[in-house]
Amino acid sequence: MTDETLRFAYYPGCSLNSTAKEYDLSTRAVARAIGVELVEVPDWNCCGASSAHTVDPFLAFALPARVLVQAEEMGLDVLAPCAACYGRLVAARAEAARHPDYARRLEKATGRRFRGTARILNVLELLGDERVAAAVAGAVTRPLEGLKVAPYYGCLLVRPPKLTRFDDPERPVTMDRVLQAIGATPVDHPFQTECCGASLGISRTDLVVELAGRIVGAAKLAGAEAVAVTCPLCQTNLDSRQEAAAARLGEGLGLPVYYITQLVGLALGVPPARLGLRRHLVDGLGLLRQKKLA
Amino acid sequence: MATPNAPLVMKGGPAAGRLLAKVDAMSGTQVEACYQCGKCSGGCPLAFAMDYQPRQIMRLVQLGLEDEALASSTIWVCATCFTCTARCPRDIDIAGVMDALRVLATRRGLRPGDRNIGAFHRAFLDSVRRFGRGYELGLMLLYKLRTLRLTEDMGLGLKMLAKGKLALLPETAKGRAEVEAIFREAAEGAREAAEGARKAAEDSPETAEGAAAGPGRSKGAAGGDVR
Amino acid sequence: MKRVGVFLCWCGSNIAATVDVGKVAERVRLLPGVVHVEENKYTCSEPGQASIIKAIKEHGLERVVVAACSPRLHEPTFRRTLETAGLNPYFLEMANVREHCSWVHPDREKATDKAFDLVRMAVARVLKNEPLARGSITIEKRALVLGGGIAGIQAALDIADAGHEVILVEREPTIGGRMAQLDKTFPTLDCSSCILTPKMVDAAKHPKITLYTYSELEKVEGYIGNFHVTVRKRARSVDETLCTGCGLCQTKCPTKVPSEFDVGTGLRKAIYTPFPQAVPNKPVIDRENCTYYKTGKCRVCERVCEAKAIRFDQEDVLVEERVGAIVVATGFDLFDCSVYGEYGYGLYPDVIDALQFERLINASGPTEGKIKRPSDHEIPRSVAFVLCVGSRDEQKGVSYCSRACCMYSVKHATQYMDKVKDGRAYVFYMDIRTPGKAYEEFYKRSSVEYGVQFIRGRPSKIYQKGDKLIVKAEDTLLGRPVEAEVEMVVLAPAMVPKRDAARTAQTLGVSYDGFGFLNEAHPKLRPVETNTAGIYLAGVCQGPKDIPDTVAQASAAGAKVAALFSRDEMATEPMIARVDEALCSGCLWCKPVCPYKAIEARTVTEKVHGRTVSREVASVNAGLCQGCGACTVACRDGAMNLQGFTNEQVITAVDELLAGLRPACS
């Protein structure tokens, strides 16, 4: 892309290794296509996700901190595509400042010293970066013309705003710009940063069916044909609970829920097979084929 | 249990402000600044499923009604989406307060106000402790087993297996031992904190202003069960 | 050694509860020079002051120390006491043992020690006091009133009615301000225009008032009684003396732009008066939007003007005026509601702010008083009024309460229910604040007689669903989430300082708070004065308030000016800087540090070794100097001294303190 290659410590997190493999595939594919180098954190562990912080603050700090320490050792900033991971990494850095003893306890337990020097980026922050955005715009070979996509940012990229300092917490625009850059049409809808229910998807399915219906329903009402997300929990909830939500609402939904990187990859000419587009529960390929985009 | 509308007796004294002080310190925020506008509840995507509204949880903390706050389903139904925190006009980190209350409830060994959600977190962290990374299939099986809902979501699970979304075998972090050590260190700290809280309670035995309607403590599960 | 009397005040329990005043008295008695010590429960009271006078006479006191509160509060009081007793009023020193000691220290013993130290230093200082005499300055009996809203108009009329000339400067093309935009006023619901426009006319026709509209304050120099102000009269592009106000130019002008006066709910022309009752009723050309200024073509207005009043080549004019007092009444802006992304202002056309609603219900507004929502010009069957948008919000807005929004929103809901009989009005509030005469009763009528529905809860989100707007909130009295489906939403924005309030304050040399509201000299006892003598405040430039309070404050400011103008001369404080010309090297480092521009260079001629030489020295303008002391610190030669606060006095006090700190080895 530009004179200097962008390199990041890549933290896929647990979900990108399993339920969200397509997010991993597409993120790596996009990075390759635009010349961003991703170096996987060698021995990463779970960030504690939506559970650790509910039982113990030190645990909630130490799990993501162990990942950050490794990035610091690599001398790189961290790219965390999963919004939940991103949120926990950002929170860990803030907590370290508030509790000086946490770093000491982490060192006692693991022998690793946390410094808090690595910057943490989410996927939209990367795609919104001036240089990256220019590279993407220049590399689009298959603009997603006519594809009406509802951007869905979810919670943890934009909140809490004091920690993430990314975009506007109520009316974010970065994903809209990315969608425009790849030729798709972003569709405005009122629930772009409304919560999907996160890990309640397993423990309180009933609640998530309600929330998923609200979000996908609003997107559909606004005229969207698909939803774009940046978080495995969001994707899983909106994708896997959509059928039940539609049943409850008594209306058809059927909006495929794509990772933004899948759409960018597609526009950059990455073969659909290498973007995991078959892995969706709400068929992800049919719409694209119908639009002659895949 | 007392009648639902029996007056809360405000006794004052050192115990009255203890919960507030604890929650403020843990969450790094000032719950006493809350003026009960309800913007948190109004925007909470899960308020419809809570027994107390988020605003009411702030009120319980202000008044030191610890037992009610810690036994509520609200603190477990909260998905920590930070909508409340981002909108609070008094700049209170409401989601952070929910975290603090969950931690306090866990340390006191209370049965979570929503059993399914509590069981999920336990199962999730068990999996992380064992493998260093999340193992979703194992987690789902363990969780559904624990909550005796094995058949629920069976169809979805099979579909996800078919789509390759669930790995059959767990993946492990090489540094599992380090992760294990982190869990041990956390448990150690939690035990100390619980011990400190118990001592403080003994020093001034009036737990809180509304000592009347308290939930029972679950048997077993001593404080600091960080798993 | 001079004979010193020390008066120790208890200030009720303010001092006595923390400081052992008796013990301080015992120790003070032993200080050199002190011949009399006494305690008083309230030294500032009549008996307290009488006992000072008595003591001065009985004990032949030559210097007085009062150990009490801050000199900012009662130094003038005790100076008068000394004067009454026949002493030079500047033979007084105050030791601030309240604000600097008893109020801020919890430990009685240490506070007592500190109180003694403070008194000890004051005694040392007072022995060095020199007699000082007040000077006097003449007063130019003309006033400048800045801002032609209701506050400025009222102040101008009151001053003019007292017989003094007033220059009323307004930035907009017309006077009238915010009140001119309003429909009706609470709690009496009298029509805003009916009570305002006659006052506008009075102001314009008053023989003592000169009106400068479309004009701005450019520069202020001088001091109380003697300000020199420069006003920029912006080019109207219309000769006001010729224009008859017939309005034909406005009718024929082809260019339409959103009207600022209608807050974007209506359109105006490029040549325009903001509203038909404008004063003066002479249009201005908005050069940014005028076709002629943009393309060099058009000139329709010029062609149709029978009075030949159009002047495309008119230029700004700078007018200089001499005035003795200035009333600042520059008003306010409204908080930008689009800061709340969750409320959709600026995104959904039917989410409007309260001033836009005023235009919608105003008979002379764009809809001629019919409540039609912007999106489709239909009458909304239900409206939500949302209070505190920006107010009382430390995260997204301002921490303070804007004071008027509860009442005008209640008024809006009432007016809506009056006009749309089968409508539904929801007011989302946190607290309804009605602390004014007949306000609470007005609030009650809104629900009892008009059926306005009040919901206690701050909305969290407003979004469009089909042709409805959904307002999500918690009904905090029920403890349940609610979603109101409405057809229009009216947000009540916080009152915030004018965008350029800080710049205005700097031009005037008055202080302002963290928000940009101008500071009064004392929140209770000097509410319309500023800390700069001769400059007074009226209206919302000082802080949010409603019309009754604004008018009351404006009249108060007018009365202050009239009182000032009741004399030909006024006394000046002698505690100002003085240059010892023999020591001054003429470096003039003092000049840039002076915030009042009171220091100038002066050439002195003197004989050195028989030769006549000229050299520059610093010179202090006694009228401008406010006695802040900045120059005395900057002076390298020690030539600059603040009278009554000399370098020697300060050093003596410090020496006294240090001597007390090392009793063992000294």
Short mmCIF file of C-alpha atoms in Angstrom, two decimals, chain B residues 35-45 47-48 53 55-56 83-92, chain C residues 340 342-343 391-396 430 456-461 472-481:
data_model
loop_
_atom_site.label_atom_id
_atom_site.label_comp_id
_atom_site.label_asym_id
_atom_site.label_seq_id
_atom_site.Cartn_x
_atom_site.Cartn_y
_atom_site.Cartn_z
CA TYR B 35 -30.61 11.87 40.90
CA GLN B 36 -32.91 9.11 39.78
CA CYS B 37 -33.77 10.43 36.34
CA GLY B 38 -34.19 6.94 34.90
CA LYS B 39 -32.28 7.57 31.68
CA CYS B 40 -30.36 4.36 32.39
CA SER B 41 -33.51 2.27 32.67
CA GLY B 42 -35.18 4.01 29.75
CA GLY B 43 -32.38 3.03 27.40
CA CYS B 44 -31.53 -0.35 28.90
CA PRO B 45 -32.26 -2.97 26.26
CA ALA B 47 -34.90 -3.45 31.47
CA PHE B 48 -38.03 -5.34 30.49
CA GLN B 53 -34.84 -1.15 37.09
CA ARG B 55 -32.17 3.25 38.41
CA GLN B 56 -33.64 1.38 41.36
CA THR B 83 -25.64 2.15 27.16
CA CYS B 84 -26.48 3.46 30.63
CA THR B 85 -22.89 4.49 31.32
CA ALA B 86 -22.64 6.36 28.02
CA ARG B 87 -25.84 8.30 28.68
CA CYS B 88 -25.83 8.97 32.42
CA PRO B 89 -26.18 12.72 32.95
CA ARG B 90 -24.42 12.43 36.28
CA ASP B 91 -21.58 10.56 34.63
CA ILE B 92 -22.00 7.45 36.76
CA TYR C 340 -27.58 14.11 21.90
CA GLU C 342 -29.83 9.42 20.97
CA TYR C 343 -32.54 12.07 20.49
CA SER C 391 -29.15 21.11 31.33
CA ARG C 392 -28.17 19.16 34.42
CA ASP C 393 -26.05 16.80 32.36
CA GLU C 394 -22.41 16.57 33.27
CA GLN C 395 -21.60 14.10 30.54
CA LYS C 396 -23.13 15.70 27.46
CA MET C 430 -36.99 15.01 36.21
CA ARG C 456 -41.11 11.59 35.50
CA GLY C 457 -38.19 10.18 33.58
CA ARG C 458 -35.42 11.43 31.37
CA PRO C 459 -35.86 9.95 27.89
CA SER C 460 -33.05 7.69 26.84
CA LYS C 461 -33.73 7.35 23.15
CA LYS C 472 -38.17 5.54 25.29
CA ALA C 473 -37.92 6.34 28.96
CA GLU C 474 -38.58 4.94 32.38
CA ASP C 475 -41.65 6.16 34.22
CA THR C 476 -39.64 6.41 37.40
CA LEU C 477 -42.74 6.79 39.51
CA LEU C 478 -44.00 3.45 38.28
CA GLY C 479 -40.55 1.93 37.97
CA ARG C 480 -41.33 0.64 34.48
CA PRO C 481 -39.96 1.29 31.04
#
